[in-house]
């Protein structure tokens, strides 16, 4: 038989922080009071009563000299003022997430906005939030929000600031937000839900689906605990809600092979451990060691310092920050700009509620109970360790070119600035390096100086490796007639050099075109992508002769495929001779118009009628395919109407 405890069972960090504050205040020897039960758990309240901690319901019950602790739900501004007026020392154990909502609604009212709170109007947290502004509206359902909106005049111009009770459901919040976005044009939205409760319930549902029996530990009066039990019953037929280990009955677990344990946010660790110990005894599973309240509390109180590396659980992803439970009295959060080195990355793309992550402690605020964290900084520290190994192992890495400077290029590799000298950029001397900015490239890290935070990279090292491999492949597979798709790298007076994938071959000027050309530039230019074929090659001398012109490109073949004797075509006079004129039918294909075929009358010389460059319409009268000669006639077309008349 196995017994599994939900990771999120027991105190959330807000409750843990409040309990720890009471524990420390009680040990200081002063008269300590909590404004209402510090948490909804009779065992914890009784434990503190034994330590001399009193529970008061109203500020008026506090006596001068008392230390009054405000519980995690928070209170109204008026309560703070009354406690100050009575001259008592006040310790604020308000959950930092709740405290943030107090600030939001207070600032919203100062900006002329009406705070709208989505939550239960009678809940202590909501009562406290509402007490930080003179006027607000509280809605516990989308329907209530809709009814209020319908009663408002000039709805579109109403300035609204919307927040949520931290323990509200995601479904309720989203439905209200979707409605508000359609109704209010002057709207500010702050997603203030604490995802710890949602995660706890989700984990309970998942655990109950794979266990034959579930034990839910917590005060039966706690709505949080009751909700957990209800969720478990949706997936598991045997669910037992117990306040403590003494309520467990061995006969309830006969024949059960898998038991899951979860607990509400106000259930102390020592009760969960007692339940686990008892279940272990019932099921013959190895028991855990019994520990005292103080010992268990000490386990949850960790000292955090700037620069620490800590592990936590993502409990929520808000509009501006990611909430992280570190298992301490502090509320951890990661500002959005500290999640990733890539500004285009959204937090929800790389993190989700329930993820266990390692983070870097940026700033600790013990007074407010918060700790600012950074995933980006820790990732950066890890990258420095990786880079040293990349140099040794000659690893190829990916980076994005962010800028061009006088000496070369700068790339971003996992958040680290890498300098690539111009000679290692892969760009020819004098080439346009600015065209590389914004591109993702492969490179090797050649030098790392962590003390000076200097990293040198080389794109050329990668391209050289790739080129060498490509060359070996080409020479291993090359054969006459094989076709390649290449890029024109350079031009000379006698031909063009073409890169066919790591190896350069030469296309002689005579192999570039069927027509007579003056220079290779008449046909191709540097950078052109062309299809070529191997004419001959010499592996020893590493020389390859390539051909570009093909039979399909032969103008004579094109002429023969397109025209026949008797066809009338458009031509251009290209040369005048004493015996006639040559006219171009296609580039590279000329036909002769004999002097006797130029006009329907006798002429002395061709230039009496024609001039070079003149466009004429001619009839093909004869084709000598063997000698590639074409006879043309203008006269035949001039006589045509008379023939037609006959």
XYZ file of C-alpha atoms in Angstrom:
646
model
C 0.000 0.000 0.000
C 1.192 3.521 -0.760
C 0.416 6.823 0.973
C 0.940 10.029 -1.014
C 0.779 13.567 0.330
C -0.109 16.471 -1.980
C 2.846 18.835 -2.406
C 0.653 21.852 -1.680
C -0.987 20.392 1.444
C -0.941 22.679 4.476
C 0.066 26.265 5.079
C 0.371 28.569 2.116
C 3.182 31.116 2.498
C 0.719 33.829 3.620
C -0.607 31.727 6.488
C 2.868 30.434 7.331
C 4.139 34.005 7.535
C 1.277 35.070 9.844
C 1.782 32.084 12.175
C 5.527 32.708 12.336
C 4.932 36.376 13.219
C 2.673 35.357 16.129
C 5.196 32.740 17.286
C 8.034 35.278 17.383
C 5.906 37.963 19.107
C 4.734 35.502 21.781
C 8.309 34.486 22.560
C 9.266 38.146 23.090
C 7.433 38.169 26.451
C 4.869 40.848 25.607
C 1.086 40.647 25.871
C 0.084 39.623 22.357
C -3.367 39.787 20.788
C -4.568 38.746 17.368
C -7.395 40.719 15.783
C -9.605 37.694 15.175
C -8.269 34.097 15.058
C -4.936 34.196 13.269
C -6.113 31.289 11.043
C -9.184 29.074 10.851
C -7.726 26.154 12.772
C -8.631 25.459 16.387
C -5.391 23.559 17.074
C -3.218 26.503 16.107
C -5.407 28.967 18.017
C -5.304 26.731 21.121
C -1.524 26.385 20.796
C -1.159 30.159 20.839
C -3.606 30.504 23.756
C -1.305 28.204 25.722
C 1.527 30.605 24.868
C -0.523 33.518 26.242
C -1.801 34.912 22.949
C -5.278 36.420 23.244
C -7.918 36.785 20.534
C -9.810 40.069 20.308
C -12.642 40.891 17.941
C -12.441 44.697 17.847
C -9.688 47.313 18.206
C -11.494 48.716 21.257
C -10.654 45.531 23.161
C -6.928 46.212 22.884
C -5.236 47.635 25.969
C -2.401 50.176 25.993
C 0.909 48.354 25.737
C -0.569 45.390 23.896
C 0.971 44.054 20.728
C -1.854 43.551 18.265
C -1.266 41.338 15.236
C -3.414 41.875 12.150
C -4.151 38.555 10.454
C -3.409 37.727 6.817
C -6.890 38.724 5.585
C -6.059 42.357 6.336
C -8.283 45.061 7.809
C -9.712 48.452 6.874
C -7.795 51.677 7.074
C -10.082 52.773 9.908
C -8.984 49.800 12.028
C -5.324 50.780 11.592
C -6.125 54.328 12.658
C -8.093 53.166 15.714
C -5.263 50.904 16.850
C -2.798 53.781 16.451
C -5.110 56.098 18.411
C -5.243 53.599 21.263
C -1.444 53.600 21.476
C -0.886 49.903 20.887
C 1.971 48.332 18.967
C 0.692 46.902 15.701
C 2.307 44.089 13.727
C 0.876 43.694 10.259
C 0.636 40.044 9.120
C -1.559 40.916 6.137
C -0.768 38.708 3.148
C 1.450 40.750 0.797
C -0.869 39.938 -2.112
C -3.822 41.344 -0.161
C -1.757 44.362 0.870
C -1.072 45.030 -2.797
C -4.822 45.182 -3.481
C -5.202 47.780 -0.715
C -2.677 49.957 -2.560
C -4.373 49.410 -5.936
C -7.860 50.485 -4.797
C -6.476 53.426 -2.827
C -4.549 54.733 -5.857
C -7.510 54.072 -8.157
C -9.765 56.259 -6.039
C -7.121 59.005 -6.025
C -7.157 58.831 -9.853
C -10.928 59.294 -9.890
C -11.707 55.637 -10.610
C -14.404 53.541 -8.975
C -12.945 50.338 -7.466
C -14.907 47.214 -8.415
C -14.123 44.124 -6.322
C -15.030 40.625 -7.499
C -15.528 38.509 -4.380
C -17.756 37.679 -1.410
C -18.939 40.941 0.253
C -18.863 39.482 3.799
C -15.451 37.835 3.501
C -12.924 39.458 5.902
C -10.445 40.015 3.064
C -13.024 41.823 0.916
C -14.251 43.883 3.882
C -10.666 44.950 4.492
C -10.074 45.864 0.804
C -13.263 47.908 0.658
C -12.068 49.827 3.714
C -9.174 51.345 1.758
C -11.431 53.510 -0.406
C -14.420 55.719 0.379
C -16.626 54.185 -2.301
C -16.509 50.877 -4.163
C -18.695 48.091 -5.549
C -18.450 44.401 -4.630
C -19.929 41.646 -6.806
C -19.869 37.931 -6.060
C -21.250 36.880 -9.469
C -21.202 37.957 -13.088
C -24.999 38.383 -12.926
C -24.683 40.893 -10.079
C -22.132 42.873 -12.113
C -24.398 42.805 -15.173
C -27.429 44.028 -13.183
C -25.442 46.924 -11.743
C -24.041 47.864 -15.152
C -27.527 47.978 -16.657
C -28.610 50.480 -14.020
C -25.797 52.904 -14.769
C -26.103 55.949 -16.985
C -23.216 57.090 -19.173
C -21.678 53.641 -18.772
C -19.042 54.042 -21.466
C -17.301 56.950 -19.742
C -17.349 55.459 -16.246
C -13.754 55.100 -14.966
C -13.401 51.658 -13.408
C -10.600 49.793 -11.613
C -11.325 46.059 -11.275
C -9.634 43.746 -8.760
C -10.406 40.304 -7.362
C -10.490 38.649 -3.975
C -7.296 36.589 -3.844
C -9.233 33.343 -3.284
C -11.786 33.929 -6.046
C -12.108 31.330 -8.800
C -10.517 31.824 -12.195
C -13.869 31.108 -13.886
C -15.696 33.879 -11.982
C -12.901 36.384 -12.525
C -12.547 35.686 -16.252
C -16.287 35.868 -16.900
C -16.503 39.240 -15.100
C -13.452 40.582 -16.952
C -14.836 39.501 -20.348
C -18.111 41.282 -19.588
C -16.415 44.431 -18.262
C -14.177 44.751 -21.334
C -17.268 44.933 -23.541
C -19.096 47.434 -21.334
C -16.498 49.866 -19.998
C -14.165 51.783 -22.288
C -12.273 53.458 -19.423
C -11.244 50.315 -17.555
C -8.148 49.188 -15.648
C -7.882 45.501 -14.743
C -5.624 43.977 -12.072
C -5.625 40.175 -11.843
C -5.096 39.811 -8.086
C -6.117 36.162 -7.710
C -3.666 34.088 -5.669
C -3.237 30.884 -7.637
C -2.154 28.892 -4.544
C -5.775 27.921 -3.763
C -6.495 27.020 -7.376
C -3.328 24.942 -7.554
C -4.167 23.188 -4.258
C -7.620 22.248 -5.575
C -6.250 21.148 -8.953
C -3.654 18.943 -7.251
C -6.321 17.427 -4.974
C -8.451 16.588 -8.016
C -5.509 14.964 -9.773
C -4.467 12.963 -6.702
C -8.016 11.774 -5.963
C -8.325 10.383 -9.501
C -5.428 7.979 -8.933
C -6.139 6.926 -5.318
C -8.712 4.521 -3.867
C -9.174 6.688 -0.771
C -8.514 10.356 0.098
C -7.925 11.919 3.493
C -8.655 15.655 3.663
C -7.144 17.246 6.760
C -8.478 20.491 8.202
C -10.990 22.280 10.367
C -14.491 21.114 9.294
C -15.702 24.723 9.666
C -13.202 25.916 7.058
C -14.812 26.506 3.670
C -11.398 25.966 2.070
C -11.177 22.466 3.574
C -14.780 21.679 2.716
C -14.187 22.660 -0.896
C -11.200 20.282 -1.083
C -13.317 17.410 0.244
C -16.051 18.154 -2.284
C -13.554 18.157 -5.180
C -12.057 14.849 -4.020
C -15.527 13.253 -3.832
C -16.054 14.082 -7.509
C -13.264 11.623 -8.397
C -12.972 9.242 -5.446
C -15.715 7.260 -3.655
C -13.918 7.076 -0.289
C -13.131 10.527 1.092
C -12.555 11.175 4.786
C -12.483 14.721 6.201
C -10.625 14.696 9.522
C -9.608 17.411 11.944
C -6.705 15.396 13.347
C -5.126 11.925 13.252
C -7.300 10.632 16.119
C -10.324 10.635 13.822
C -8.801 8.061 11.460
C -10.311 4.555 11.712
C -8.322 1.513 10.489
C -11.480 -0.292 9.359
C -12.186 2.507 6.851
C -9.083 1.554 4.854
C -9.411 -2.215 4.598
C -8.650 -3.384 1.070
C -7.331 0.050 0.048
C -3.988 0.034 -1.765
C -3.516 3.737 -2.563
C -4.274 6.601 -0.171
C -3.884 10.293 -0.904
C -3.603 13.057 1.699
C -4.322 16.731 1.168
C -4.995 19.593 3.555
C -6.433 23.094 3.648
C -4.300 26.232 3.714
C -4.837 26.627 7.489
C -3.791 23.107 8.425
C -0.459 23.094 10.312
C 2.325 20.776 9.225
C 2.429 18.836 12.470
C -1.196 17.691 12.059
C -0.497 16.582 8.466
C 2.559 14.672 9.717
C 0.521 13.022 12.471
C -2.078 11.964 9.915
C 0.659 10.618 7.666
C 2.243 8.756 10.598
C -1.066 7.211 11.604
C -1.870 6.233 8.008
C 1.592 4.697 7.743
C 0.913 2.595 10.834
C -2.496 1.555 9.503
C -1.094 0.610 6.110
C 2.269 -0.753 7.342
C 4.141 1.892 5.395
C 7.358 3.185 6.959
C 6.308 5.920 9.423
C 7.648 9.437 9.463
C 9.373 10.875 12.509
C 7.151 12.787 14.889
C 8.154 16.397 15.249
C 6.993 19.214 17.453
C 5.113 22.274 16.291
C 8.178 24.409 16.868
C 10.406 22.066 14.863
C 7.984 21.903 11.988
C 7.516 25.647 12.064
C 11.273 26.120 12.005
C 11.446 23.986 8.852
C 9.133 26.418 7.080
C 11.055 29.494 8.220
C 14.040 29.958 5.950
C 16.356 32.906 6.047
C 16.593 34.560 2.652
C 19.435 36.801 1.597
C 20.124 38.770 -1.552
C 22.117 36.612 -3.942
C 20.689 33.300 -2.718
C 19.606 30.624 -5.159
C 16.285 29.171 -4.023
C 13.646 26.767 -5.317
C 9.931 27.526 -5.305
C 6.570 26.601 -6.816
C 4.783 28.894 -9.284
C 1.402 29.697 -7.693
C 0.134 32.373 -10.043
C 0.824 34.379 -13.212
C -0.588 37.898 -12.992
C -0.535 40.911 -15.289
C 2.867 42.200 -14.145
C 4.493 39.459 -12.095
C 4.749 35.726 -11.435
C 3.922 34.603 -7.886
C 6.221 32.002 -6.330
C 5.803 30.036 -3.085
C 9.240 29.577 -1.525
C 7.917 27.723 1.528
C 8.927 30.656 3.727
C 7.200 33.570 5.438
C 7.925 35.702 2.365
C 5.711 36.217 -0.664
C 7.963 35.668 -3.658
C 7.374 37.348 -7.001
C 9.196 37.610 -10.325
C 8.598 40.829 -12.306
C 7.833 40.078 -15.953
C 11.115 41.608 -17.143
C 13.028 39.186 -14.877
C 11.473 36.024 -16.336
C 13.491 35.721 -19.545
C 16.361 37.376 -21.369
C 14.176 37.435 -24.497
C 11.759 40.401 -24.201
C 9.393 38.795 -26.713
C 8.826 35.764 -24.480
C 5.613 35.804 -22.452
C 5.797 34.312 -18.902
C 2.943 31.908 -19.672
C 5.020 30.554 -22.584
C 7.762 29.277 -20.267
C 6.030 28.892 -16.882
C 2.783 27.432 -15.632
C 1.143 27.146 -12.224
C 2.635 24.210 -10.345
C 6.069 24.394 -11.963
C 9.032 23.992 -9.648
C 11.641 26.592 -10.566
C 15.018 27.736 -9.322
C 15.372 31.507 -8.930
C 17.802 34.175 -7.787
C 16.979 36.391 -4.772
C 17.227 40.027 -5.897
C 15.784 41.893 -2.906
C 14.305 40.875 0.473
C 11.777 43.149 2.211
C 11.171 41.677 5.670
C 8.938 44.572 6.673
C 6.454 43.885 3.870
C 7.162 40.158 3.813
C 8.084 40.094 0.125
C 11.069 38.916 -1.846
C 11.823 39.957 -5.405
C 13.138 37.101 -7.513
C 14.720 36.707 -10.929
C 14.717 33.707 -13.191
C 16.633 35.658 -15.827
C 19.624 36.353 -13.552
C 19.922 32.746 -12.432
C 19.633 31.530 -16.004
C 22.413 33.995 -16.828
C 24.661 32.593 -14.076
C 24.087 29.084 -15.379
C 24.932 30.187 -18.914
C 28.366 31.428 -17.763
C 29.042 27.923 -16.421
C 27.838 26.435 -19.703
C 30.006 28.740 -21.794
C 33.216 27.446 -20.254
C 32.261 23.929 -21.334
C 31.248 25.189 -24.786
C 34.800 26.468 -25.358
C 36.354 23.157 -24.313
C 33.924 20.976 -26.228
C 33.784 23.324 -29.249
C 30.004 23.289 -29.075
C 27.949 25.050 -31.738
C 25.411 27.407 -30.138
C 22.653 29.676 -31.406
C 22.453 33.425 -30.898
C 20.726 36.514 -32.252
C 22.713 39.401 -33.729
C 21.666 42.531 -31.810
C 24.014 45.207 -33.173
C 26.934 46.079 -35.429
C 29.889 48.050 -34.144
C 33.239 49.227 -35.457
C 35.018 45.966 -34.721
C 32.361 43.457 -35.681
C 29.013 42.171 -34.446
C 27.339 41.686 -31.060
C 25.102 38.672 -30.405
C 22.783 37.644 -27.588
C 23.344 34.047 -26.482
C 20.965 33.092 -23.666
C 21.115 36.625 -22.311
C 24.926 36.956 -22.480
C 26.573 39.557 -24.737
C 28.921 37.855 -27.199
C 31.327 39.853 -29.385
C 32.048 38.486 -32.873
C 35.084 40.146 -34.532
C 34.572 41.206 -38.154
C 37.123 38.600 -39.255
C 34.957 35.895 -37.634
C 31.606 37.176 -38.900
C 31.642 35.246 -42.151
C 31.127 38.521 -44.049
C 33.720 39.359 -46.721
C 35.922 42.377 -46.044
C 34.019 45.497 -46.977
C 30.716 43.609 -46.929
C 27.511 44.871 -45.301
C 27.563 43.542 -41.735
C 24.494 45.582 -40.762
C 22.391 43.141 -42.810
C 23.107 40.543 -40.102
C 21.344 42.500 -37.327
C 18.232 40.680 -36.160
C 19.259 37.342 -37.675
C 19.639 34.116 -35.699
C 23.040 32.538 -36.363
C 25.104 29.494 -35.406
C 28.461 30.184 -33.762
C 31.183 28.738 -31.577
C 32.332 30.344 -28.333
C 36.102 30.727 -28.606
C 36.955 32.712 -25.466
C 35.285 33.336 -22.077
C 36.572 35.782 -19.448
C 34.035 35.702 -16.636
C 35.851 38.256 -14.491
C 35.737 40.845 -17.284
C 32.363 39.520 -18.524
C 33.862 39.169 -21.968
C 32.840 36.462 -24.445
C 34.194 36.033 -27.984
C 32.335 34.074 -30.633
C 32.950 32.971 -34.206
C 30.397 32.414 -36.967
C 33.200 31.647 -39.382
C 34.265 28.611 -37.309
C 30.841 27.070 -37.849
C 30.629 27.913 -41.546
C 34.175 26.598 -42.068
C 33.239 23.287 -40.464
C 30.066 23.083 -42.510
C 31.939 23.995 -45.700
C 34.590 21.333 -45.058
C 31.926 18.667 -44.528
C 30.102 19.802 -47.665
C 33.329 19.693 -49.689
C 34.050 16.141 -48.594
C 30.529 15.113 -49.550
C 30.749 16.743 -52.996
C 34.112 15.177 -53.881
C 32.842 11.786 -52.712
C 29.729 11.927 -54.922
C 30.717 14.079 -57.933
C 30.353 12.709 -61.470
C 30.106 14.075 -65.025
C 26.663 15.342 -65.882
C 25.567 15.701 -62.232
C 23.444 18.784 -61.655
C 23.882 21.289 -58.815
C 22.085 24.406 -57.648
C 24.800 26.972 -56.979
C 25.545 30.613 -56.261
C 27.719 32.859 -58.444
C 30.657 33.897 -56.213
C 32.830 35.932 -58.611
C 33.292 36.889 -62.277
C 36.400 37.054 -64.453
C 36.912 37.921 -68.121
C 36.929 34.224 -69.029
C 34.042 32.930 -66.939
C 32.101 32.735 -63.645
C 32.991 30.886 -60.430
C 30.003 29.141 -58.870
C 29.756 27.723 -55.316
C 27.941 24.388 -55.595
C 27.756 23.786 -51.838
C 31.229 24.254 -50.379
C 33.250 23.811 -53.568
C 33.742 26.370 -56.352
C 33.505 25.315 -59.987
C 34.148 27.439 -63.085
C 31.696 28.054 -65.924
C 33.734 29.136 -68.962
C 32.348 32.097 -70.879
C 31.620 29.780 -73.811
C 29.403 27.655 -71.536
C 27.349 30.558 -70.238
C 25.293 31.324 -73.324
C 24.490 30.098 -76.827
C 24.789 33.677 -77.981
C 27.989 35.586 -78.401
C 28.590 37.641 -75.268
C 31.257 40.198 -74.447
C 31.645 39.352 -70.734
C 30.098 36.846 -68.262
C 28.303 39.829 -66.708
C 26.050 39.866 -69.789
C 24.460 36.646 -68.450
C 24.942 36.423 -64.662
C 25.955 38.571 -61.711
C 27.502 37.849 -58.306
C 24.885 36.418 -55.926
C 22.712 34.861 -58.649
C 21.425 31.364 -57.900
C 21.755 29.196 -61.010
C 21.507 25.538 -62.009
C 24.725 24.083 -63.414
C 26.037 20.643 -64.411
C 29.473 19.007 -64.279
C 31.387 18.884 -67.570
C 34.648 17.551 -66.091
C 36.546 17.466 -62.787
C 40.030 16.798 -61.385
C 40.027 15.667 -57.696
C 43.811 15.982 -57.389
C 43.885 19.591 -58.562
C 40.472 20.279 -57.019
C 39.163 21.750 -60.269
C 35.649 21.457 -61.623
C 34.419 22.625 -65.039
C 30.730 23.452 -65.093
C 28.196 24.102 -67.805
C 25.305 26.522 -67.613
C 23.810 26.607 -71.098
C 21.593 23.631 -71.887
C 19.983 22.175 -75.028
C 16.704 23.663 -73.866
C 18.367 27.086 -73.855
C 19.725 26.638 -77.452
C 18.015 29.382 -79.518
C 18.017 27.197 -82.664
C 16.157 24.418 -80.782
C 13.707 26.990 -79.493
C 13.160 28.266 -83.046
C 12.605 24.789 -84.468
C 10.131 23.965 -81.712
C 8.159 27.169 -82.216
C 8.193 28.028 -85.959
C 7.697 26.354 -89.334
C 7.948 27.307 -93.040
C 5.028 29.573 -93.925
C 4.810 31.227 -90.509
C 4.661 35.035 -90.370
C 6.849 36.437 -87.597
C 8.042 39.765 -86.206
C 11.757 40.366 -86.708
C 14.340 43.098 -86.293
C 16.842 44.115 -88.980
C 20.289 43.620 -87.442
C 22.648 43.878 -90.432
C 22.499 45.185 -94.019
C 24.571 43.537 -96.746
C 24.813 44.145 -100.544
C 22.820 40.950 -101.187
C 20.150 41.456 -98.559
C 19.428 41.992 -94.834
C 19.745 39.772 -91.752
C 16.821 39.938 -89.344
C 16.696 38.545 -85.794
C 13.711 36.281 -85.098
C 14.833 35.166 -81.607
C 17.925 36.242 -79.655
C 20.678 34.223 -81.322
C 18.605 33.230 -84.397
C 18.832 35.345 -87.588
C 17.275 34.822 -91.005
C 18.264 36.306 -94.406
C 15.915 38.533 -96.390
C 17.401 38.363 -99.892
C 17.430 41.682 -101.762
C 14.901 40.212 -104.153
C 12.514 39.566 -101.217
C 12.687 42.995 -99.606
C 10.139 44.776 -101.818
C 7.593 44.067 -104.536
C 9.722 46.064 -106.976
C 13.346 46.030 -108.038
C 15.652 47.959 -105.618
C 19.291 48.994 -105.977
C 20.435 48.162 -102.466
C 18.731 47.008 -99.171
C 19.286 50.336 -97.355
C 16.993 52.012 -99.916
C 14.119 50.340 -98.035
C 15.454 49.059 -94.704
C 17.611 50.345 -91.873
C 19.341 48.542 -89.020
C 17.149 48.286 -85.917
C 13.933 48.469 -87.932
C 11.098 46.123 -86.889
C 9.599 44.242 -89.814
C 7.040 41.511 -90.392
C 8.413 38.624 -92.476
C 7.371 35.237 -93.768
C 9.531 32.142 -93.279
C 10.020 30.737 -96.782
C 12.686 28.095 -96.176
C 14.582 26.398 -93.297
C 17.881 24.551 -93.815
C 18.057 22.623 -90.521
C 21.378 20.953 -91.341
C 23.182 24.252 -91.930
C 20.934 26.221 -89.590
C 19.901 28.742 -92.272
C 16.564 30.519 -92.544
C 15.179 32.339 -95.588
C 12.750 35.209 -94.972
C 10.578 37.341 -97.272
C 8.849 40.690 -96.961
C 7.763 40.593 -100.599
C 5.669 37.448 -99.994
C 3.522 39.414 -97.550
C 3.189 42.382 -99.902
C 1.921 40.089 -102.658
C -0.407 38.190 -100.322
C -3.515 40.399 -100.744
C -3.447 39.931 -104.537
C -3.204 36.171 -104.119
C -6.082 36.248 -101.687
C -8.143 38.242 -104.184
C -7.659 35.559 -106.816
